Every structure is written in structure tokens, then in C-alpha cells.
Tab-separated table of C-alpha atoms and ligand atoms in Angstrom:
chain	number	residue	atom	x	y	z
A	1	MET	CA	0.114	-0.251	-0.230
A	2	SER	CA	1.506	3.467	-1.081
A	3	ARG	CA	0.026	6.762	-1.331
A	4	ARG	CA	-0.751	6.605	-4.342
A	5	THR	CA	-2.842	3.736	-3.290
A	6	LEU	CA	-5.427	4.505	-1.235
A	7	ARG	CA	-6.397	8.265	-1.421
A	8	PRO	CA	-7.194	7.791	-4.794
A	9	VAL	CA	-9.607	5.417	-3.369
A	10	PHE	CA	-10.374	7.679	-0.913
A	11	LYS	CA	-11.550	9.918	-2.903
A	12	ARG	CA	-13.053	7.783	-5.393
A	13	LEU	CA	-15.200	6.752	-2.336
A	14	TRP	CA	-15.828	10.380	-1.028
A	15	LEU	CA	-17.746	11.114	-4.795
A	16	LEU	CA	-20.538	8.722	-3.248
A	17	ALA	CA	-20.972	11.255	-0.766
A	18	PRO	CA	-24.463	13.362	-0.214
A	19	VAL	CA	-23.299	16.166	0.037
A	20	ALA	CA	-24.139	17.746	3.250
A	21	THR	CA	-27.515	16.117	3.187
A	22	LEU	CA	-28.982	11.939	4.221
A	23	GLY	CA	-26.615	9.825	6.484
A	24	VAL	CA	-28.496	6.938	8.570
A	25	GLY	CA	-26.174	5.905	10.786
A	26	CYS	CA	-24.345	3.855	13.656
A	27	SER	CA	-23.787	4.701	17.268
A	28	SER	CA	-25.192	4.919	20.678
A	29	THR	CA	-25.406	5.079	24.229
A	30	TRP	CA	-25.448	3.200	26.475
A	31	GLY	CA	-22.378	0.753	28.227
A	32	CYS	CA	-20.497	-2.496	26.315
A	33	ASP	CA	-19.414	-5.205	25.313
A	34	PRO	CA	-15.603	-4.035	25.035
A	35	ASP	CA	-15.304	-6.254	22.038
A	36	GLU	CA	-17.254	-4.988	19.698
A	37	ASN	CA	-19.166	-2.444	18.697
A	38	TRP	CA	-23.231	-3.638	20.171
A	39	GLU	CA	-23.925	-1.655	22.963
A	40	GLN	CA	-26.616	-2.259	24.999
A	41	GLN	CA	-28.184	-2.033	28.128
A	42	THR	CA	-30.574	-4.169	30.244
A	43	PHE	CA	-33.754	-1.934	32.573
A	44	ARG	CA	-36.151	-2.697	34.379
A	45	VAL	CA	-39.567	-2.527	32.942
A	46	PRO	CA	-40.886	0.913	33.596
A	47	SER	CA	-44.295	1.011	35.075
A	48	THR	CA	-45.889	3.132	32.933
A	49	LEU	CA	-45.623	4.136	29.974
A	50	SER	CA	-45.114	7.453	28.550
A	51	ASP	CA	-49.219	7.635	27.403
A	52	GLY	CA	-49.760	6.980	30.885
A	53	GLY	CA	-50.660	3.037	30.295
A	54	VAL	CA	-49.404	0.200	31.888
A	55	PRO	CA	-46.972	-2.118	29.740
A	56	THR	CA	-47.148	-5.348	29.263
A	57	GLN	CA	-45.677	-8.639	27.096
A	58	ASP	CA	-47.481	-6.521	23.626
A	59	THR	CA	-45.620	-3.069	24.612
A	60	SER	CA	-43.202	-2.915	22.013
A	61	CYS	CA	-39.936	-1.937	22.972
A	62	VAL	CA	-39.431	1.287	21.210
A	63	GLU	CA	-42.544	2.329	23.608
A	64	LEU	CA	-40.491	0.918	26.795
A	65	CYS	CA	-37.312	2.829	26.218
A	66	GLU	CA	-39.606	5.993	25.108
A	67	ALA	CA	-40.892	5.326	29.098
A	68	LEU	CA	-37.819	5.142	30.754
A	69	GLY	CA	-36.068	8.580	28.740
A	70	ALA	CA	-34.137	6.588	26.089
A	71	THR	CA	-33.291	8.274	23.318
A	72	ILE	CA	-31.684	5.109	20.397
A	73	PRO	CA	-34.816	2.577	20.114
A	74	CYS	CA	-33.557	-1.034	20.958
A	75	ALA	CA	-33.765	-4.068	19.392
A	76	ARG	CA	-35.101	-6.725	21.404
A	77	ILE	CA	-37.808	-6.869	24.183
A	78	PRO	CA	-37.545	-8.636	27.166
A	79	GLY	CA	-37.752	-11.509	29.419
A	80	SER	CA	-36.876	-11.396	33.018
A	81	GLU	CA	-34.989	-12.529	35.893
A	82	VAL	CA	-34.990	-13.237	39.954
A	83	GLY	CA	-33.480	-9.684	41.996
A	84	GLU	CA	-31.567	-10.562	44.631
A	85	ASP	CA	-34.112	-9.792	47.274
A	86	GLY	CA	-35.902	-12.943	44.922
A	87	GLU	CA	-38.033	-10.106	43.057
A	88	LEU	CA	-39.457	-11.522	39.680
A	89	ILE	CA	-37.888	-8.105	37.053
A	90	GLU	CA	-39.233	-7.796	34.087
A	91	GLN	CA	-36.646	-6.565	31.749
A	92	VAL	CA	-36.182	-4.708	29.014
A	93	GLU	CA	-33.118	-5.117	26.179
A	94	CYS	CA	-31.980	-1.871	24.071
A	95	ARG	CA	-29.092	-2.259	21.512
A	96	ALA	CA	-27.806	0.127	18.978
A	97	HIS	CA	-24.865	-0.086	16.698
A	98	PHE	CA	-21.836	1.719	16.643
A	99	ALA	CA	-19.893	1.586	13.590
A	100	CYS	CA	-17.328	4.858	14.287
A	101	GLU	CA	-13.834	3.586	13.851
A	102	GLY	CA	-10.759	4.572	15.421
A	103	ARG	CA	-7.072	3.064	16.132
A	104	ARG	CA	-7.586	1.269	20.101
A	105	PRO	CA	-4.963	-0.094	21.730
A	106	GLU	CA	-4.621	-3.239	23.340
A	107	GLY	CA	-5.412	-3.234	26.990
A	108	LEU	CA	-8.441	-0.961	26.973
A	109	CYS	CA	-11.305	-1.963	29.307
A	110	SER	CA	-13.300	1.125	28.842
A	111	ASP	CA	-15.570	1.546	25.625
A	112	GLY	CA	-16.804	5.669	25.852
A	113	ALA	CA	-20.157	4.870	27.488
A	114	VAL	CA	-22.241	7.911	29.241
A	115	ALA	CA	-25.280	8.382	31.691
A	116	THR	CA	-28.680	6.769	30.109
A	117	GLY	CA	-30.333	9.824	29.269
A	118	THR	CA	-27.762	11.821	27.820
A	119	PRO	CA	-29.297	13.365	24.454
A	120	ALA	CA	-27.667	11.007	21.462
A	121	LEU	CA	-25.980	12.691	19.209
A	122	GLY	CA	-23.930	14.136	22.110
A	123	ALA	CA	-23.553	10.060	23.717
A	124	LEU	CA	-22.373	9.727	19.731
A	125	PHE	CA	-19.339	12.097	20.140
A	126	ALA	CA	-18.950	11.082	23.535
A	127	ARG	CA	-17.896	7.738	22.463
A	128	MET	CA	-15.195	9.331	19.164
A	129	ALA	CA	-14.477	11.865	21.634
A	130	HIS	CA	-13.748	8.218	23.818
A	131	LEU	CA	-12.348	6.553	20.419
A	132	GLU	CA	-9.917	9.672	19.876
A	133	ALA	CA	-8.789	9.971	23.165
A	134	ALA	CA	-7.383	6.478	23.332
A	135	SER	CA	-5.378	6.545	20.260
A	136	VAL	CA	-3.382	9.117	22.222
A	137	PRO	CA	-1.372	6.102	23.799
A	138	ALA	CA	-1.488	3.642	21.157
A	139	PHE	CA	0.742	5.189	19.588
A	140	GLU	CA	2.643	6.741	21.921
A	141	ARG	CA	3.264	2.724	22.075
A	142	LEU	CA	3.569	2.069	18.430
A	143	ALA	CA	5.917	4.725	18.283
A	144	ASP	CA	8.199	3.589	21.537
A	145	GLU	CA	7.815	-0.145	20.323
A	146	LEU	CA	8.993	0.248	16.771
A	147	ALA	CA	12.248	2.199	17.688
A	148	GLY	CA	12.511	-0.893	20.101
A	149	HIS	CA	12.425	-2.900	17.103
A	150	GLY	CA	14.207	-0.780	15.095
A	151	ALA	CA	12.205	0.849	12.742
A	152	PRO	CA	13.745	3.629	10.130
A	153	ARG	CA	13.197	7.321	11.830
A	154	HIS	CA	10.788	8.722	9.840
A	155	LEU	CA	8.170	5.782	11.077
A	156	VAL	CA	8.454	6.624	14.623
A	157	GLN	CA	8.249	9.812	14.436
A	158	ALA	CA	5.352	9.887	12.145
A	159	ALA	CA	3.793	7.865	15.211
A	160	ARG	CA	4.696	10.028	18.021
A	161	ARG	CA	2.826	13.130	15.517
A	162	ALA	CA	-0.156	10.974	15.522
A	163	ALA	CA	-0.223	10.932	18.959
A	164	LYS	CA	-0.130	14.441	19.394
A	165	ASP	CA	-2.544	14.945	16.726
A	166	GLU	CA	-4.849	12.457	18.126
A	167	VAL	CA	-4.963	14.649	21.220
A	168	ARG	CA	-6.221	17.341	18.927
A	169	HIS	CA	-8.963	14.975	17.817
A	170	ALA	CA	-10.182	14.102	21.287
A	171	SER	CA	-10.358	17.598	21.829
A	172	ALA	CA	-12.213	18.554	19.112
A	173	MET	CA	-14.846	15.736	19.481
A	174	GLU	CA	-14.849	16.347	23.422
A	175	SER	CA	-15.865	19.873	22.786
A	176	LEU	CA	-19.557	18.319	20.557
A	177	ALA	CA	-19.828	15.995	23.270
A	178	ARG	CA	-19.916	18.799	25.692
A	179	SER	CA	-21.640	21.095	23.197
A	180	HIS	CA	-24.510	18.336	22.500
A	181	GLY	CA	-25.429	17.690	26.544
A	182	ALA	CA	-22.769	14.707	26.627
A	183	PRO	CA	-19.343	14.521	29.215
A	184	MET	CA	-16.022	13.512	28.196
A	185	PRO	CA	-15.880	9.882	29.310
A	186	GLU	CA	-13.648	8.481	31.443
A	187	LEU	CA	-10.699	6.378	28.834
A	188	LYS	CA	-9.034	3.165	30.907
A	189	VAL	CA	-6.324	1.233	29.932
A	190	GLU	CA	-4.218	-1.412	31.342
A	191	PRO	CA	-0.504	-1.269	30.993
A	192	PHE	CA	0.844	-1.963	27.898
A	193	GLN	CA	3.800	-5.443	28.472
A	194	ALA	CA	6.468	-6.165	25.600
A	195	ARG	CA	5.786	-8.423	22.697
A	196	THR	CA	7.124	-9.147	19.509
A	197	LEU	CA	7.225	-7.646	16.230
A	198	GLU	CA	4.110	-10.219	14.605
A	199	ALA	CA	1.942	-9.065	17.541
A	200	LEU	CA	2.442	-5.498	16.780
A	201	ALA	CA	1.718	-6.701	13.388
A	202	ILE	CA	-1.064	-8.274	13.974
A	203	GLU	CA	-2.879	-5.257	15.542
A	204	ASN	CA	-1.685	-2.420	13.295
A	205	ALA	CA	-3.024	-4.443	10.597
A	206	VAL	CA	-6.733	-4.939	12.367
A	207	GLU	CA	-6.461	-1.577	14.020
A	208	GLY	CA	-4.819	0.620	11.877
A	209	CYS	CA	-4.961	-1.292	8.071
A	210	VAL	CA	-8.454	-1.627	8.642
A	211	ARG	CA	-10.028	-0.272	11.229
A	212	GLU	CA	-8.218	3.540	11.447
A	213	THR	CA	-8.187	3.379	7.989
A	214	PHE	CA	-12.592	3.141	7.756
A	215	GLY	CA	-11.680	5.593	10.173
A	216	ALA	CA	-10.014	7.972	8.049
A	217	LEU	CA	-12.247	7.045	5.167
A	218	LEU	CA	-15.878	7.942	7.555
A	219	ALA	CA	-14.369	10.974	8.478
A	220	GLY	CA	-13.577	12.923	4.696
A	221	TRP	CA	-17.317	11.187	4.088
A	222	GLN	CA	-18.661	13.323	7.045
A	223	ALA	CA	-17.241	16.234	7.138
A	224	ARG	CA	-18.656	16.034	3.624
A	225	THR	CA	-22.542	15.167	4.106
A	226	ALA	CA	-22.636	16.641	8.169
A	227	GLU	CA	-25.674	18.421	8.148
A	228	ASP	CA	-24.316	20.289	11.710
A	229	ALA	CA	-21.642	23.017	10.378
A	230	LYS	CA	-19.891	22.444	13.182
A	231	VAL	CA	-19.576	18.883	12.835
A	232	ARG	CA	-18.011	19.885	9.492
A	233	GLU	CA	-15.649	21.623	9.858
A	234	SER	CA	-14.078	20.090	13.344
A	235	LEU	CA	-14.445	16.646	10.752
A	236	ALA	CA	-12.369	18.471	8.127
A	237	THR	CA	-9.170	19.390	10.226
A	238	ILE	CA	-9.634	15.400	11.305
A	239	ALA	CA	-9.785	14.292	8.512
A	240	PRO	CA	-6.813	15.205	6.151
A	241	ASP	CA	-5.270	13.790	9.657
A	242	GLU	CA	-6.340	10.142	10.075
A	243	LEU	CA	-5.819	9.780	6.225
A	244	MET	CA	-2.165	9.901	7.610
A	245	HIS	CA	-2.920	7.616	9.884
A	246	ALA	CA	-4.108	5.182	7.869
A	247	GLU	CA	-1.003	5.855	5.571
A	248	LEU	CA	1.478	5.072	7.869
A	249	SER	CA	-0.449	2.043	9.381
A	250	TRP	CA	0.049	0.818	5.513
A	251	ALA	CA	4.077	2.049	5.843
A	252	ILE	CA	4.924	0.498	9.109
A	253	ASP	CA	2.565	-3.218	8.105
A	254	ALA	CA	5.258	-2.840	4.932
A	255	TRP	CA	8.190	-2.922	7.154
A	256	ALA	CA	7.225	-5.451	9.962
A	257	MET	CA	5.509	-7.725	7.048
A	258	GLU	CA	9.487	-7.344	5.173
A	259	ARG	CA	10.873	-9.048	8.669
A	260	LEU	CA	8.127	-11.778	9.354
A	261	SER	CA	8.221	-15.300	8.569
A	262	PRO	CA	5.977	-16.629	5.773
A	263	GLU	CA	3.567	-18.335	8.535
A	264	ALA	CA	3.602	-15.572	10.503
A	265	ARG	CA	2.850	-13.058	7.544
A	266	GLU	CA	0.130	-15.677	7.176
A	267	ARG	CA	-1.380	-14.738	10.487
A	268	VAL	CA	-1.336	-11.495	9.962
A	269	ASN	CA	-2.790	-11.828	6.764
A	270	ALA	CA	-5.310	-13.985	8.600
A	271	ALA	CA	-6.536	-11.025	11.477
A	272	ARG	CA	-6.517	-8.845	8.946
A	273	ARG	CA	-9.197	-10.986	7.029
A	274	GLU	CA	-10.557	-11.385	9.564
A	275	ALA	CA	-10.999	-7.646	10.608
A	276	TRP	CA	-12.805	-6.751	7.519
A	277	ARG	CA	-15.364	-9.971	7.883
A	278	GLU	CA	-15.903	-7.686	11.027
A	279	LEU	CA	-16.367	-4.601	10.024
A	280	GLU	CA	-18.590	-5.375	7.552
A	281	GLN	CA	-20.726	-7.204	10.017
A	282	ASP	CA	-20.698	-4.039	12.268
A	283	ALA	CA	-21.139	-2.146	8.940
A	284	SER	CA	-24.506	-4.808	7.418
A	285	THR	CA	-25.711	-4.742	11.708
A	286	SER	CA	-25.348	-0.238	12.383
A	287	HIS	CA	-28.094	1.189	13.286
A	288	LEU	CA	-29.352	5.018	14.080
A	289	PRO	CA	-32.188	7.567	14.141
A	290	ASP	CA	-32.286	10.375	11.695
A	291	GLU	CA	-31.849	13.020	14.464
A	292	VAL	CA	-28.499	11.381	14.900
A	293	THR	CA	-27.033	10.334	11.698
A	294	ARG	CA	-28.041	13.777	9.683
A	295	PRO	CA	-25.791	16.188	11.770
A	296	SER	CA	-23.049	13.450	11.892
A	297	GLY	CA	-23.180	12.801	9.023
A	298	LEU	CA	-22.498	9.120	9.435
A	299	PRO	CA	-23.255	6.991	6.299
A	300	SER	CA	-26.411	4.213	5.934
A	301	THR	CA	-26.398	1.459	6.933
A	302	ALA	CA	-26.344	-0.041	3.216
A	303	MET	CA	-23.601	2.725	2.124
A	304	ALA	CA	-21.463	1.775	5.595
A	305	ARG	CA	-21.227	-1.882	3.938
A	306	LYS	CA	-20.394	-1.053	0.409
A	307	LEU	CA	-17.566	1.383	1.358
A	308	VAL	CA	-16.356	-1.573	3.784
A	309	ARG	CA	-16.792	-4.177	0.558
A	310	GLU	CA	-15.114	-1.043	-1.907
A	311	LEU	CA	-12.193	-0.698	0.036
A	312	ALA	CA	-11.626	-3.668	1.438
A	313	SER	CA	-11.894	-4.844	-2.022
A	314	GLU	CA	-9.205	-2.536	-3.223
A	315	LEU	CA	-6.595	-2.843	-0.564
A	316	MET	CA	-7.281	-6.978	-0.126
A	317	PRO	CA	-8.872	-8.211	-2.577
A	318	GLY	CA	-11.130	-11.328	-2.336
A	319	ALA	CA	-11.181	-10.596	1.851
A	320	LEU	CA	-14.750	-9.969	0.887
A	321	ALA	CA	-15.849	-12.544	-1.381
B	1	FE2	FE1	-8.040	10.516	15.797
B	2	FE2	FE1	-5.987	8.046	13.876
């Protein structure tokens, strides 16, 4: 992958973007499975609905969520379980899907979730700010590791610059989150342990060559399509940096792969293929209401999947065959 390859691909895909108009997409507010972008939280079913009625087994999940003050519709209904005091608790499980991407560090244990009832758009930006903040230690560690593995100086310096970029990105997204009623989520990352060049290469392939690369494409997309001018302005400053981060991922990949055995290279590529499949799955199941996607500029579920497939076909032909 070279600069000459990635930029033309992005430019072609950005041409598919409707300029500052539509956008349906993905994201969410509540607690999450740290390994996935599915987010969910279980609530006790409210005793009364918004219209004063009493919920029954036939009450829709959306009605239950409205009564709870939740702002993103959920996808599933209820079950029940016995609470600590022996009480039978009727429950509803709310789910929404967040498909914004970036470089997550190993050991990331916070998920960027904010309190229930936070405005959905603010929660989306809070989650994005959390992801940007998580990228800071990811790049700092990467720079140290690259130096330790004898990588060329320009790669080490680029990783250090990227860490500084991510500080600015986190600040910009935090500002958007706060302006839409959401706080900056806490960031928790476990202390790093030394690892092999193969482990570094696998993480870089998954988090950099797939997820951060798609994130860079999304940032440029949002900069073109977000209906909120402040969002377009913020993403327009972030997108060029993210494109360089994506290119850095591929430059690190090229350097590392030359130094790995054929067996190790195959393991890196297997992880990369799996990351494309997971990303396509995430995009295919994304869901967000218009009131979140239109101002944020995130693509529709169908378009997000199309972008993932087009990008994968260019960067790793056959990965999503
Ligand atoms: Fe960033
Ligand atoms: Fe980045």
C-alpha cells in the first residue's frame, strides 16, 4: 500500500457522498461489550408508559424505551430474571450499534459509554472523543515499540506526531460532545507489556490497516455530509490527519511484513481478513435514528456496508468474497 494507492481510492469513494444532506448510520449511548461495537443495557420495565398506560408483554420495545427516557430505539424485548431480593424483574434490553472506527490500544477497558438519558447525538460524539483519546496511548506505544524493533526513524516520528494529532482530535470531539450535553467519558487502558514484532504487526493490521483506515474514510465522509456545520468543520480538520494515520499503518505494515517469516505473515493476513469481515458485519448491522445520523453525517447502513466492501476490495482483494 502506498500513498499513491490509498488517496485515489478515498477520493473515488467520497464522490458517493451526498454533500451535507442525508446520512443514516450508527452509534449509541449505553454500556457495551468491550470486544464489539454492540452496545446494550438492561433496564427494569417502567411501571407506566409515556401515554400513562401500563406496559404488557405486547408493548413494543420502542414504547418501553421512550418511557425510560432512552433516546435510541432498542432492538429486542424482554425477558425476566430474579433479582437479589427474589423479586421477579421484567426487563427490556436496549441495543444500538456504533460503527465509528479508530485505532484502539490493546488493554482498552473503557467503552466510551455515557449515562442513560444523555442526548443521543452528544453520546455519539462522546464515544468518538473516547476513541480519539484511546488512540493517543496506542500511537505512543507504537512509537516506542517501533523504535525498540529498529524501525526507520521516519516511522517512529510519524507515530509520535500521530499521538499528538489524536490529542487534538479528542479535544475537538469532546467539545462537540459537551455542546450536545454529553461529558467526556473516562479512558481506562491497562499497562502495556512488551510484545513481539508479529504481535505489533497483527494489531497494526487490524486496528490500523482496517479500522483506522475505514475511520479515515468515514471522517472524510462526515466532513462532506454532516448537516451540522460545526461537525463538518471539526471533521474537516481531523480527516486529513486520519488519512495520514491510515497511510502510516500501511507503511508500518510493509516494513514489518518484510521482517516476518512466511508463517507469521500469513497469521497477520488472516487477522486482517477477519478484521474486514467483522467490519462488514458491524456496518451491516448498524442502526441509528435520523436525528443522530443527519447532523453527524454518518452513512446509512447500506452505504456503510458498501464503503467497507469497496475499500476491502481495493486494499485486500478477496477478503470479503
Ligand atoms: Fe483521530
Ligand atoms: Fe487516527
